[in-house]
Each structure stands twice: as C-alpha cells, then as structure tokens.
Amino acid sequence: MIFVSDHCYHYKNLSDANRKMSYVTPADSSSCDSPLSEGWYRFVGAAGTKMPTKRVPAYRCGTDWSGWLDGSHPTVEDGKVQRTVCFSNRPNGCKELKKIF
C-alpha cells in the first residue's frame, strides 16, 4: 500500500527562471524567501523540475541564501520521508538547516 499525503496534491508552484541554480542573484539586491507563505512548493516550468541536491553557492536561485536538499529526492514508493534543506550563507557552506517531511 502506498501512502500519498495531502501535500502531493496541494502545493504552490515556483515557476520563474530565476529559481534555477544557474541564475546568479544580483549582489545589490536583498532577495529573500521570507515573504513566501508556509507550505509545500513544486518547481515547474522555467524554474526546472527539482530542488538541487548538492550545495548551491549563495546568491543563486533568486535569493541571497540559496537552498538545496541534503540527500536524494524521495520516490512515490518511499512514501513519507524526512529530509533536510540546507541554506548557503556568504562565508560558510551551510547557515541553517530546516527539517522537512
């Protein structure tokens, strides 16, 4: 039996091209994801299809502190899993860790 939770169907899209890790955020901007409402997000369209799974330098992806998934993306067969999202600050590799389920 495969458990498919509500967040598989109820999420918001991030679709802008500046969400790709190849996009360099201008250093003179103060881009932050704080205004995003809490919830589940999916990368689609020009933003790509998945959150990166390797360290992304600061000032990428349309924000100052770029985020990446520390580990692999789960499959449907995996069901509900715990993963960590890490955020790059300027001098160090990882400033904050957020647990997601």
PDB file of C-alpha atoms in Angstrom:
ATOM      1  CA  MET A   1       0.000   0.000   0.000  1.00  0.00           C
ATOM      2  CA  ILE A   2       1.368   3.415  -0.959  1.00  0.00           C
ATOM      3  CA  PHE A   3       0.561   6.363   1.269  1.00  0.00           C
ATOM      4  CA  VAL A   4       0.050   9.574  -0.687  1.00  0.00           C
ATOM      5  CA  SER A   5      -0.312  12.542   1.600  1.00  0.00           C
ATOM      6  CA  ASP A   6      -2.220  15.730   1.025  1.00  0.00           C
ATOM      7  CA  HIS A   7       0.885  17.744   0.089  1.00  0.00           C
ATOM      8  CA  CYS A   8       1.230  15.628  -3.050  1.00  0.00           C
ATOM      9  CA  TYR A   9      -1.868  17.379  -4.366  1.00  0.00           C
ATOM     10  CA  HIS A  10      -1.960  20.717  -2.542  1.00  0.00           C
ATOM     11  CA  TYR A  11       1.110  22.824  -3.212  1.00  0.00           C
ATOM     12  CA  LYS A  12       2.200  26.120  -4.750  1.00  0.00           C
ATOM     13  CA  ASN A  13       4.359  26.381  -7.880  1.00  0.00           C
ATOM     14  CA  LEU A  14       7.695  28.136  -8.232  1.00  0.00           C
ATOM     15  CA  SER A  15       7.980  28.689 -11.973  1.00  0.00           C
ATOM     16  CA  ASP A  16      10.248  31.710 -12.568  1.00  0.00           C
ATOM     17  CA  ALA A  17      13.568  31.184 -14.382  1.00  0.00           C
ATOM     18  CA  ASN A  18      15.382  32.983 -11.542  1.00  0.00           C
ATOM     19  CA  ARG A  19      14.710  29.884  -9.372  1.00  0.00           C
ATOM     20  CA  LYS A  20      17.243  27.781 -11.314  1.00  0.00           C
ATOM     21  CA  MET A  21      20.631  27.291  -9.659  1.00  0.00           C
ATOM     22  CA  SER A  22      22.284  28.721 -12.787  1.00  0.00           C
ATOM     23  CA  TYR A  23      20.629  32.109 -12.116  1.00  0.00           C
ATOM     24  CA  VAL A  24      23.001  34.487 -10.305  1.00  0.00           C
ATOM     25  CA  THR A  25      21.097  36.791  -7.950  1.00  0.00           C
ATOM     26  CA  PRO A  26      22.377  40.395  -8.193  1.00  0.00           C
ATOM     27  CA  ALA A  27      24.567  41.134  -5.146  1.00  0.00           C
ATOM     28  CA  ASP A  28      22.978  44.553  -4.670  1.00  0.00           C
ATOM     29  CA  SER A  29      19.522  43.058  -4.187  1.00  0.00           C
ATOM     30  CA  SER A  30      18.229  41.840  -0.856  1.00  0.00           C
ATOM     31  CA  SER A  31      16.320  38.862  -2.139  1.00  0.00           C
ATOM     32  CA  CYS A  32      14.736  36.647   0.470  1.00  0.00           C
ATOM     33  CA  ASP A  33      12.098  33.938   0.514  1.00  0.00           C
ATOM     34  CA  SER A  34      10.646  35.151   3.822  1.00  0.00           C
ATOM     35  CA  PRO A  35       7.554  36.545   2.052  1.00  0.00           C
ATOM     36  CA  LEU A  36       6.663  33.054   0.785  1.00  0.00           C
ATOM     37  CA  SER A  37       3.822  31.590   2.786  1.00  0.00           C
ATOM     38  CA  GLU A  38       4.425  28.387   4.718  1.00  0.00           C
ATOM     39  CA  GLY A  39       3.527  25.290   2.775  1.00  0.00           C
ATOM     40  CA  TRP A  40       4.643  22.900   0.071  1.00  0.00           C
ATOM     41  CA  TYR A  41       6.206  24.098  -3.177  1.00  0.00           C
ATOM     42  CA  ARG A  42       6.954  22.446  -6.504  1.00  0.00           C
ATOM     43  CA  PHE A  43       9.494  23.614  -9.106  1.00  0.00           C
ATOM     44  CA  VAL A  44       7.908  23.759 -12.562  1.00  0.00           C
ATOM     45  CA  GLY A  45       8.385  25.401 -15.966  1.00  0.00           C
ATOM     46  CA  ALA A  46      11.335  27.749 -16.336  1.00  0.00           C
ATOM     47  CA  ALA A  47      12.333  27.089 -12.701  1.00  0.00           C
ATOM     48  CA  GLY A  48      13.209  23.487 -13.517  1.00  0.00           C
ATOM     49  CA  THR A  49      11.751  20.338 -12.026  1.00  0.00           C
ATOM     50  CA  LYS A  50      13.515  19.737  -8.692  1.00  0.00           C
ATOM     51  CA  MET A  51      15.324  21.410  -5.849  1.00  0.00           C
ATOM     52  CA  PRO A  52      19.106  20.876  -6.198  1.00  0.00           C
ATOM     53  CA  THR A  53      20.621  18.040  -4.143  1.00  0.00           C
ATOM     54  CA  LYS A  54      24.139  19.469  -3.947  1.00  0.00           C
ATOM     55  CA  ARG A  55      25.415  22.657  -2.309  1.00  0.00           C
ATOM     56  CA  VAL A  56      24.398  25.793  -4.188  1.00  0.00           C
ATOM     57  CA  PRO A  57      26.535  28.912  -3.656  1.00  0.00           C
ATOM     58  CA  ALA A  58      24.978  31.960  -2.021  1.00  0.00           C
ATOM     59  CA  TYR A  59      23.341  34.474  -4.390  1.00  0.00           C
ATOM     60  CA  ARG A  60      21.748  31.882  -6.652  1.00  0.00           C
ATOM     61  CA  CYS A  61      18.181  30.798  -7.348  1.00  0.00           C
ATOM     62  CA  GLY A  62      16.731  34.299  -6.931  1.00  0.00           C
ATOM     63  CA  THR A  63      17.683  34.649  -3.279  1.00  0.00           C
ATOM     64  CA  ASP A  64      20.683  35.595  -1.137  1.00  0.00           C
ATOM     65  CA  TRP A  65      20.845  32.283   0.745  1.00  0.00           C
ATOM     66  CA  SER A  66      20.349  29.522  -1.782  1.00  0.00           C
ATOM     67  CA  GLY A  67      18.788  26.282  -0.596  1.00  0.00           C
ATOM     68  CA  TRP A  68      19.329  22.669  -1.542  1.00  0.00           C
ATOM     69  CA  LEU A  69      18.036  19.294  -0.455  1.00  0.00           C
ATOM     70  CA  ASP A  70      20.648  17.411   1.564  1.00  0.00           C
ATOM     71  CA  GLY A  71      20.126  13.937   0.121  1.00  0.00           C
ATOM     72  CA  SER A  72      18.116  12.359  -2.625  1.00  0.00           C
ATOM     73  CA  HIS A  73      14.581  13.150  -3.699  1.00  0.00           C
ATOM     74  CA  PRO A  74      12.105  10.573  -2.416  1.00  0.00           C
ATOM     75  CA  THR A  75      10.086   8.462  -4.807  1.00  0.00           C
ATOM     76  CA  VAL A  76       6.377   7.722  -4.531  1.00  0.00           C
ATOM     77  CA  GLU A  77       7.334   4.237  -3.340  1.00  0.00           C
ATOM     78  CA  ASP A  78       9.377   5.780  -0.495  1.00  0.00           C
ATOM     79  CA  GLY A  79       6.208   7.323   0.900  1.00  0.00           C
ATOM     80  CA  LYS A  80       6.611   9.975   3.568  1.00  0.00           C
ATOM     81  CA  VAL A  81      10.276  10.617   4.432  1.00  0.00           C
ATOM     82  CA  GLN A  82      12.291  13.128   6.408  1.00  0.00           C
ATOM     83  CA  ARG A  83      14.793  15.321   4.556  1.00  0.00           C
ATOM     84  CA  THR A  84      16.932  18.321   5.459  1.00  0.00           C
ATOM     85  CA  VAL A  85      17.169  21.527   3.449  1.00  0.00           C
ATOM     86  CA  CYS A  86      20.370  23.490   3.855  1.00  0.00           C
ATOM     87  CA  PHE A  87      20.865  27.194   3.069  1.00  0.00           C
ATOM     88  CA  SER A  88      24.143  28.788   1.924  1.00  0.00           C
ATOM     89  CA  ASN A  89      25.265  31.929   3.604  1.00  0.00           C
ATOM     90  CA  ARG A  90      28.039  34.017   2.136  1.00  0.00           C
ATOM     91  CA  PRO A  91      31.182  32.906   4.042  1.00  0.00           C
ATOM     92  CA  ASN A  92      30.192  29.372   5.057  1.00  0.00           C
ATOM     93  CA  GLY A  93      28.608  26.386   3.371  1.00  0.00           C
ATOM     94  CA  CYS A  94      25.504  25.968   5.442  1.00  0.00           C
ATOM     95  CA  LYS A  95      23.916  28.596   7.634  1.00  0.00           C
ATOM     96  CA  GLU A  96      20.643  26.979   8.608  1.00  0.00           C
ATOM     97  CA  LEU A  97      19.080  23.577   8.428  1.00  0.00           C
ATOM     98  CA  LYS A  98      15.357  23.018   8.097  1.00  0.00           C
ATOM     99  CA  LYS A  99      13.790  19.603   8.525  1.00  0.00           C
ATOM    100  CA  ILE A 100      11.017  18.795   6.074  1.00  0.00           C
ATOM    101  CA  PHE A 101       8.739  15.819   5.847  1.00  0.00           C
TER     102      PHE A 101
END
